Structures are given as structure tokens and as C-alpha cells.
């Protein structure tokens, strides 16, 4: 794999962990399977904003993967399962991905340290950490102390903070957390910002321009706004199946064709809004990915419930109406297909 000093950027689709009907982790991962033409490889991203066709072995683009996060149900897996998933991705991603970043967050500091050390041992290119959310840190200094101890378990790996206050209940602003963080955690390289507070996100970018941090945005339906604010990339579950449209939006943004970029953003928002009204989460993402890819993702692990048949039928009809779904493989479509 590439040097861990390479900046993590671009479009990153959050990795799904495929499971059997009884909740066991399958012994294959989408990284090891051939992918359909025109489909953003299930859990990877292109380093540039370019929209192009992908195959299992990329020819020109540098790719990154993230593992065991929210969409991958990492916090619902046992430590041994998380280790195994990480090993699969690092092994199968070797010589195919520029970076594999492992999420090692846990409620227990010792478990996070164990996972971080394991990530280093297997050759991962970075680690990401969510804040502990049961016995919570009550201020910035306490949170940084926790993160520092985790980062120290893998001192050679780039370290990323996963900011998602809606799930953790941690209300410490990312702007405040980033102030001086590299003095305490020298390996800190950036954050995934999964919140709708664009003021906070903008301040993170504005106050850290000289540090070359990775600012990865995590609210898919607001990505264009985040790009304007200075996002260097994005991580999200919908990029598993809306990755091609999102790349087209990013390409338009890069060439400063903002009207076209906005049209693509509205296209993406229409589908997300449709799904949200039906009920949306990890369970539904797995159902959509099974429809789009033809690769069984299986149900989620309890306490999440399998997506309903009504949900699956409605989404399948919507995907077909948008030409996002084809039983013979995904196809290139014009912007008008987003209507």
C-alpha cells in the first residue's frame, strides 16, 4: 500500500459488512468481487473528482477504503470480528487500494487501543476513532486525552477523528477540538464531519488552512455546500449506489460549472429525501445495495431490524424510474435521468 503520509481525500463510500441471515459475517467482502461497469466500486473512491468507469483492479485512479464505521456496523461487532473484517480488507486491498483506514472507536479505551495496535500490525494505513458515548467526555481536554491514548497505540499511523454528535451525544464543537490538537496528537491528520452545522465545519477549515488536514464531510445531501466551505472529500453510505452521480457533481464543481453541480445535488437530494420518508438507516442501506449491486448484503445485526419488503419494493421502483438500477448492470445515463 501507499505511504501513510498520502492525504486521504475524494469520495469515500462507507463500507458495508455483509452478513448471513443468522447474523454471521460472510467470509467474502465486496473488495474481492468483480464490479459492474459504470458502478463506483462498492466501498472505494477516486482520489480525483472525475467521473469514470471502474473495474475490480483500478487502472489509473488512487483508491481508498474505510472499514468498521457506522455503515459497517463496527460497534455491533465483537472485537474478534472487527479484527477479522480489518484483516480481510487490508489483505484483499493490498496493491489495489492506496489506503485502508480502520475505525477503531469503542466504549472501552483498552479495546480501542487493542484495535489500533492490531490495525498497525496488519499494515493498515490509518485509524479513525469515534468519541466514547456512554460514559461521555465532558469537555475538549478529556476527549483529547482519550483520543491521545488511542493514537499512541499506533504511533506510526495517521489518526482521524469521527465527529458525529447526533449519535454520540457529544456536543463538543469540532472547531474547538481541532484547536491545538496536533500538539497533543502528532499523528492527527483530519476528521470526518458528520453533522449539519456548516458554521462549525467552515470554522474547522478556515482556522486550519495551513495544516493540510483532511476535511471529509459526512452528510451526503449537503455535500455541495460543504465543498463550497472547503471540504477536501466526503464519506457516506449513499456513495455506495449514488457514487457515479456524486462524482459527476464533483466534476462539475471542479470545473466551476456550479449550475450543473447544483442540478446533480438536487438529483441526489430527491432520491435521499424519498428514502428518508420511508425510513432510512444501516438496514435500508444494505437493502438498497443488494438491489443495486446484485450482491447479497444480508440483514443488519440486532437491535437493528431488516428493511421491510414494502421499503425494498418502493425503492426498487424508484431506482428503476431513475435508471439507477438494471438487472444487466449499471449504465451511463444523462443528467435528465435524475428527474
Short mmCIF file of C-alpha atoms in Angstrom, two decimals:
data_model
loop_
_atom_site.label_atom_id
_atom_site.label_comp_id
_atom_site.label_asym_id
_atom_site.label_seq_id
_atom_site.Cartn_x
_atom_site.Cartn_y
_atom_site.Cartn_z
CA UNK A 1 0.00 0.00 0.00
CA UNK A 2 0.97 3.60 -0.47
CA UNK A 3 2.77 5.73 2.05
CA UNK A 4 0.51 6.56 5.02
CA UNK A 5 1.54 10.19 4.58
CA UNK A 6 -0.62 10.48 1.44
CA UNK A 7 -3.61 12.70 2.10
CA UNK A 8 -6.98 10.98 2.42
CA UNK A 9 -9.32 12.81 0.07
CA UNK A 10 -12.01 12.35 -2.55
CA UNK A 11 -15.25 10.42 -2.47
CA UNK A 12 -15.33 7.53 0.02
CA UNK A 13 -18.29 5.19 0.21
CA UNK A 14 -18.73 3.85 3.75
CA UNK A 15 -18.04 0.11 3.85
CA UNK A 16 -20.89 -2.32 4.46
CA UNK A 17 -20.27 -5.57 6.34
CA UNK A 18 -22.17 -8.39 4.56
CA UNK A 19 -23.88 -10.91 6.85
CA UNK A 20 -25.85 -14.13 6.65
CA UNK A 21 -29.50 -14.34 7.69
CA UNK A 22 -28.45 -15.52 11.17
CA UNK A 23 -26.14 -12.54 11.67
CA UNK A 24 -22.79 -14.17 10.96
CA UNK A 25 -20.24 -12.21 8.94
CA UNK A 26 -19.78 -13.60 5.45
CA UNK A 27 -16.33 -14.76 4.54
CA UNK A 28 -16.24 -12.61 1.45
CA UNK A 29 -16.13 -8.88 1.11
CA UNK A 30 -17.10 -6.78 -1.90
CA UNK A 31 -13.50 -5.70 -2.36
CA UNK A 32 -12.78 -9.25 -3.57
CA UNK A 33 -15.61 -9.38 -6.11
CA UNK A 34 -15.75 -8.16 -9.71
CA UNK A 35 -17.79 -4.99 -10.10
CA UNK A 36 -20.24 -3.92 -12.75
CA UNK A 37 -19.35 -1.36 -15.36
CA UNK A 38 -20.15 2.24 -14.52
CA UNK A 39 -20.51 1.46 -10.81
CA UNK A 40 -18.39 3.28 -8.24
CA UNK A 41 -16.68 0.30 -6.64
CA UNK A 42 -18.75 -0.62 -3.65
CA UNK A 43 -16.70 0.93 -0.92
CA UNK A 44 -13.97 2.88 -2.62
CA UNK A 45 -13.44 6.32 -4.03
CA UNK A 46 -11.49 8.05 -6.73
CA UNK A 47 -8.86 10.47 -5.49
CA UNK A 48 -9.82 12.96 -8.19
CA UNK A 49 -13.36 14.22 -8.64
CA UNK A 50 -13.51 12.58 -12.08
CA UNK A 51 -16.47 10.52 -13.14
CA UNK A 52 -15.32 7.42 -14.97
CA UNK A 53 -15.86 3.70 -15.18
CA UNK A 54 -14.43 1.35 -12.60
CA UNK A 55 -13.35 -2.24 -12.57
CA UNK A 56 -12.15 -4.52 -9.80
CA UNK A 57 -8.49 -3.64 -10.47
CA UNK A 58 -8.32 0.15 -10.98
CA UNK A 59 -6.04 1.26 -13.77
CA UNK A 60 -5.43 4.96 -13.20
CA UNK A 61 -7.08 6.20 -10.01
CA UNK A 62 -5.80 6.01 -6.46
CA UNK A 63 -8.42 4.40 -4.23
CA UNK A 64 -9.08 4.47 -0.51
CA UNK A 65 -11.24 2.32 1.75
CA UNK A 66 -12.70 2.85 5.23
CA UNK A 67 -13.73 -0.09 7.40
CA UNK A 68 -15.84 -0.85 10.51
CA UNK A 69 -17.61 2.50 10.70
CA UNK A 70 -21.31 3.22 11.24
CA UNK A 71 -22.47 1.73 7.94
CA UNK A 72 -20.24 -1.29 8.56
CA UNK A 73 -21.90 -1.85 11.97
CA UNK A 74 -18.48 -1.81 13.60
CA UNK A 75 -19.79 -1.06 17.08
CA UNK A 76 -22.21 -4.00 16.83
CA UNK A 77 -19.38 -6.44 16.11
CA UNK A 78 -17.21 -8.25 18.62
CA UNK A 79 -13.55 -7.32 18.88
CA UNK A 80 -12.54 -10.56 17.16
CA UNK A 81 -14.99 -9.88 14.33
CA UNK A 82 -13.69 -6.37 13.87
CA UNK A 83 -10.16 -7.69 13.70
CA UNK A 84 -11.17 -10.23 11.08
CA UNK A 85 -13.00 -7.67 8.96
CA UNK A 86 -9.98 -5.37 9.10
CA UNK A 87 -7.65 -8.20 8.11
CA UNK A 88 -9.84 -9.10 5.12
CA UNK A 89 -9.88 -5.55 3.82
CA UNK A 90 -6.17 -4.92 4.31
CA UNK A 91 -5.24 -8.26 2.72
CA UNK A 92 -7.57 -8.01 -0.26
CA UNK A 93 -6.93 -4.31 -0.70
CA UNK A 94 -3.18 -4.70 -0.98
CA UNK A 95 -1.94 -3.45 -4.36
CA UNK A 96 -5.49 -2.38 -5.21
CA UNK A 97 -6.10 0.42 -2.72
CA UNK A 98 -3.85 3.30 -1.85
CA UNK A 99 -5.11 3.29 1.73
CA UNK A 100 -7.25 1.23 4.06
CA UNK A 101 -8.31 3.18 7.16
CA UNK A 102 -9.74 1.18 10.06
CA UNK A 103 -12.29 2.59 12.51
CA UNK A 104 -11.15 1.54 16.00
CA UNK A 105 -13.54 3.51 18.20
CA UNK A 106 -15.11 1.72 21.18
CA UNK A 107 -16.63 2.48 24.57
CA UNK A 108 -13.57 0.92 26.21
CA UNK A 109 -10.23 2.67 25.92
CA UNK A 110 -8.43 -0.70 26.17
CA UNK A 111 -10.48 -2.13 23.30
CA UNK A 112 -9.79 0.92 21.14
CA UNK A 113 -6.07 0.60 21.87
CA UNK A 114 -6.15 -3.12 21.05
CA UNK A 115 -7.86 -2.44 17.72
CA UNK A 116 -5.46 0.41 16.93
CA UNK A 117 -2.44 -1.76 17.63
CA UNK A 118 -3.93 -4.54 15.52
CA UNK A 119 -4.52 -2.12 12.63
CA UNK A 120 -0.84 -1.19 12.73
CA UNK A 121 0.25 -4.82 12.88
CA UNK A 122 -1.73 -5.86 9.80
CA UNK A 123 -0.50 -2.94 7.71
CA UNK A 124 -3.45 -0.57 7.69
CA UNK A 125 -2.77 2.97 6.52
CA UNK A 126 -4.64 4.87 9.20
CA UNK A 127 -7.13 4.67 12.06
CA UNK A 128 -10.29 6.61 12.83
CA UNK A 129 -11.97 7.00 16.22
CA UNK A 130 -15.44 7.99 17.39
CA UNK A 131 -15.87 9.54 20.86
CA UNK A 132 -16.98 7.17 23.65
CA UNK A 133 -20.71 7.79 24.04
CA UNK A 134 -21.98 6.04 27.20
CA UNK A 135 -19.68 7.44 29.86
CA UNK A 136 -19.01 10.61 27.92
CA UNK A 137 -16.09 13.05 27.94
CA UNK A 138 -17.49 16.33 29.25
CA UNK A 139 -15.05 18.75 27.65
CA UNK A 140 -12.43 19.06 24.94
CA UNK A 141 -9.45 18.22 27.15
CA UNK A 142 -11.00 14.98 28.39
CA UNK A 143 -11.92 13.91 24.86
CA UNK A 144 -8.43 14.68 23.56
CA UNK A 145 -6.92 12.70 26.43
CA UNK A 146 -8.95 9.66 25.33
CA UNK A 147 -8.07 10.12 21.66
CA UNK A 148 -4.39 10.64 22.51
CA UNK A 149 -4.21 7.30 24.32
CA UNK A 150 -5.77 5.50 21.34
CA UNK A 151 -3.45 7.19 18.84
CA UNK A 152 -0.43 6.28 20.98
CA UNK A 153 -1.22 2.57 20.48
CA UNK A 154 -0.45 3.00 16.76
CA UNK A 155 2.12 5.81 16.71
CA UNK A 156 3.11 5.30 13.08
CA UNK A 157 -0.44 5.54 11.66
CA UNK A 158 -2.32 8.69 10.62
CA UNK A 159 -5.16 9.41 13.05
CA UNK A 160 -8.64 10.72 12.13
CA UNK A 161 -11.46 11.85 14.41
CA UNK A 162 -15.01 10.80 13.53
CA UNK A 163 -17.33 13.66 14.57
CA UNK A 164 -20.97 12.51 14.66
CA UNK A 165 -22.74 14.25 17.58
CA UNK A 166 -26.25 13.08 16.60
CA UNK A 167 -25.23 9.52 17.52
CA UNK A 168 -22.66 10.10 20.26
CA UNK A 169 -24.42 12.91 22.10
CA UNK A 170 -21.00 14.61 22.37
CA UNK A 171 -21.69 18.32 21.83
CA UNK A 172 -18.05 19.44 21.78
CA UNK A 173 -17.68 21.51 18.61
CA UNK A 174 -15.19 20.17 16.08
CA UNK A 175 -13.72 23.67 15.73
CA UNK A 176 -12.86 23.65 19.44
CA UNK A 177 -11.47 20.13 19.33
CA UNK A 178 -9.13 20.88 16.44
CA UNK A 179 -7.60 23.90 18.17
CA UNK A 180 -4.10 22.71 19.04
CA UNK A 181 -4.90 19.02 18.60
CA UNK A 182 -1.69 18.21 16.72
CA UNK A 183 0.31 19.40 19.72
CA UNK A 184 -1.31 16.63 21.74
CA UNK A 185 -1.72 14.07 18.95
CA UNK A 186 1.14 14.47 16.43
CA UNK A 187 -0.34 11.83 14.09
CA UNK A 188 -3.67 13.68 13.74
CA UNK A 189 -4.45 14.11 10.02
CA UNK A 190 -8.10 15.18 9.82
CA UNK A 191 -11.69 14.40 10.58
CA UNK A 192 -14.91 13.02 9.20
CA UNK A 193 -17.52 15.67 9.96
CA UNK A 194 -20.99 14.07 10.13
CA UNK A 195 -23.11 16.98 11.29
CA UNK A 196 -25.31 19.63 9.68
CA UNK A 197 -23.61 22.54 11.47
CA UNK A 198 -21.91 24.11 8.46
CA UNK A 199 -20.71 27.04 10.58
CA UNK A 200 -18.71 24.67 12.75
CA UNK A 201 -17.39 22.87 9.66
CA UNK A 202 -16.45 26.12 7.96
CA UNK A 203 -14.56 27.28 11.03
CA UNK A 204 -12.64 23.98 11.11
CA UNK A 205 -11.48 24.62 7.54
CA UNK A 206 -10.84 28.34 7.96
CA UNK A 207 -8.77 28.05 11.13
CA UNK A 208 -6.65 25.13 9.92
CA UNK A 209 -5.83 26.10 6.35
CA UNK A 210 -2.08 25.85 6.88
CA UNK A 211 -2.17 22.38 8.42
CA UNK A 212 -3.30 20.45 5.33
CA UNK A 213 -5.80 18.39 7.30
CA UNK A 214 -8.27 16.11 5.51
CA UNK A 215 -11.77 17.58 5.92
CA UNK A 216 -14.14 14.77 4.96
CA UNK A 217 -17.83 15.68 5.04
CA UNK A 218 -20.34 13.06 6.15
CA UNK A 219 -23.83 14.45 5.36
CA UNK A 220 -24.38 13.30 1.79
CA UNK A 221 -27.32 15.56 0.97
CA UNK A 222 -25.31 18.67 1.92
CA UNK A 223 -22.06 17.80 0.18
CA UNK A 224 -22.12 20.62 -2.37
CA UNK A 225 -22.46 23.18 0.43
CA UNK A 226 -19.52 21.57 2.23
CA UNK A 227 -17.40 21.72 -0.92
CA UNK A 228 -18.01 25.45 -1.09
CA UNK A 229 -16.90 25.65 2.56
CA UNK A 230 -13.65 23.83 1.74
CA UNK A 231 -14.28 20.09 2.17
CA UNK A 232 -11.44 18.02 0.70
CA UNK A 233 -13.57 14.90 0.38
CA UNK A 234 -16.60 13.03 1.66
CA UNK A 235 -17.52 9.76 3.37
CA UNK A 236 -21.09 8.47 3.20
CA UNK A 237 -23.33 5.46 2.81
CA UNK A 238 -25.21 6.69 -0.27
CA UNK A 239 -21.99 6.82 -2.29
CA UNK A 240 -22.26 3.04 -2.48
CA UNK A 241 -25.08 3.47 -5.00
CA UNK A 242 -25.12 7.20 -5.85
CA UNK A 243 -21.37 7.43 -6.28
CA UNK A 244 -21.46 7.93 -10.03
CA UNK A 245 -23.93 10.82 -9.83
CA UNK A 246 -21.97 12.33 -6.96
CA UNK A 247 -18.74 12.11 -8.94
CA UNK A 248 -20.48 13.93 -11.80
CA UNK A 249 -21.45 16.66 -9.35
CA UNK A 250 -17.90 16.86 -8.05
CA UNK A 251 -16.51 17.05 -11.57
CA UNK A 252 -18.88 19.94 -12.37
CA UNK A 253 -17.83 21.69 -9.16
CA UNK A 254 -14.15 21.27 -10.03
CA UNK A 255 -14.62 22.92 -13.42
CA UNK A 256 -16.67 25.69 -11.73
CA UNK A 257 -19.88 24.75 -13.55
CA UNK A 258 -21.92 25.46 -10.44
CA UNK A 259 -25.34 25.35 -12.11
CA UNK A 260 -24.76 21.79 -13.31
CA UNK A 261 -23.27 20.84 -9.93
CA UNK A 262 -26.39 22.16 -8.21
CA UNK A 263 -28.64 20.16 -10.54
CA UNK A 264 -26.76 16.99 -9.64
CA UNK A 265 -27.02 17.84 -5.93
CA UNK A 266 -30.78 18.29 -6.28
CA UNK A 267 -30.97 14.98 -8.13
CA UNK A 268 -29.18 13.24 -5.27
CA UNK A 269 -31.32 15.04 -2.69
CA UNK A 270 -34.54 13.92 -4.38
CA UNK A 271 -33.60 10.28 -4.01
CA UNK A 272 -32.32 10.69 -0.45
CA UNK A 273 -35.48 12.60 0.52
CA UNK A 274 -37.60 9.82 -0.98
CA UNK A 275 -35.74 7.20 1.04
CA UNK A 276 -35.72 9.20 4.28
CA UNK A 277 -39.52 9.47 4.17
CA UNK A 278 -39.70 5.68 4.06
CA UNK A 279 -37.28 5.33 6.99
CA UNK A 280 -33.55 5.23 6.41
CA UNK A 281 -30.52 3.79 8.16
CA UNK A 282 -27.99 0.97 8.00
CA UNK A 283 -30.71 -1.65 7.42
CA UNK A 284 -32.08 0.23 4.46
CA UNK A 285 -28.61 0.88 3.04
CA UNK A 286 -27.93 -2.85 2.98
CA UNK A 287 -31.24 -3.47 1.19
CA UNK A 288 -30.52 -0.80 -1.42
CA UNK A 289 -27.00 -2.12 -2.01
CA UNK A 290 -28.36 -5.63 -2.57
CA UNK A 291 -30.74 -4.22 -5.18
CA UNK A 292 -28.15 -2.10 -6.95
CA UNK A 293 -25.16 -4.42 -6.90
CA UNK A 294 -26.83 -7.82 -7.06
CA UNK A 295 -24.51 -8.87 -4.21
CA UNK A 296 -26.41 -10.03 -1.08
CA UNK A 297 -25.52 -7.76 1.84
CA UNK A 298 -27.76 -9.65 4.25
CA UNK A 299 -29.68 -8.19 7.20
CA UNK A 300 -28.22 -5.93 9.89
CA UNK A 301 -27.35 -7.19 13.34
CA UNK A 302 -29.79 -6.70 16.21
CA UNK A 303 -31.03 -4.37 17.58
CA UNK A 304 -31.46 -3.12 14.01
CA UNK A 305 -34.25 -4.74 12.04
CA UNK A 306 -34.18 -5.92 8.43
CA UNK A 307 -35.65 -3.45 5.95
CA UNK A 308 -39.29 -4.21 5.20
CA UNK A 309 -40.49 -5.69 1.94
CA UNK A 310 -42.55 -2.52 1.40
CA UNK A 311 -39.39 -0.43 1.65
CA UNK A 312 -37.49 -2.66 -0.76
CA UNK A 313 -40.31 -2.67 -3.33
CA UNK A 314 -40.72 1.13 -3.19
CA UNK A 315 -37.00 1.78 -3.50
CA UNK A 316 -36.63 -0.71 -6.34
CA UNK A 317 -39.37 1.10 -8.28
CA UNK A 318 -37.71 4.46 -7.61
CA UNK A 319 -34.28 3.21 -8.68
CA UNK A 320 -35.75 1.87 -11.91
CA UNK A 321 -37.57 5.15 -12.59
CA UNK A 322 -34.25 6.99 -12.23
CA UNK A 323 -32.42 4.39 -14.33
CA UNK A 324 -30.13 3.73 -11.36
CA UNK A 325 -30.99 0.03 -11.46
CA UNK A 326 -30.60 -2.55 -14.20
CA UNK A 327 -30.56 -6.31 -13.97
CA UNK A 328 -27.86 -6.37 -16.67
CA UNK A 329 -25.58 -3.91 -14.94
CA UNK A 330 -25.49 -0.22 -14.31
CA UNK A 331 -25.29 2.05 -17.32
CA UNK A 332 -24.11 5.55 -18.05
CA UNK A 333 -27.03 7.97 -18.03
CA UNK A 334 -27.56 11.64 -18.70
CA UNK A 335 -28.45 14.19 -16.05
CA UNK A 336 -32.08 14.06 -17.21
CA UNK A 337 -32.33 10.55 -15.71
CA UNK A 338 -32.38 12.18 -12.27
CA UNK A 339 -35.90 13.55 -12.75
#
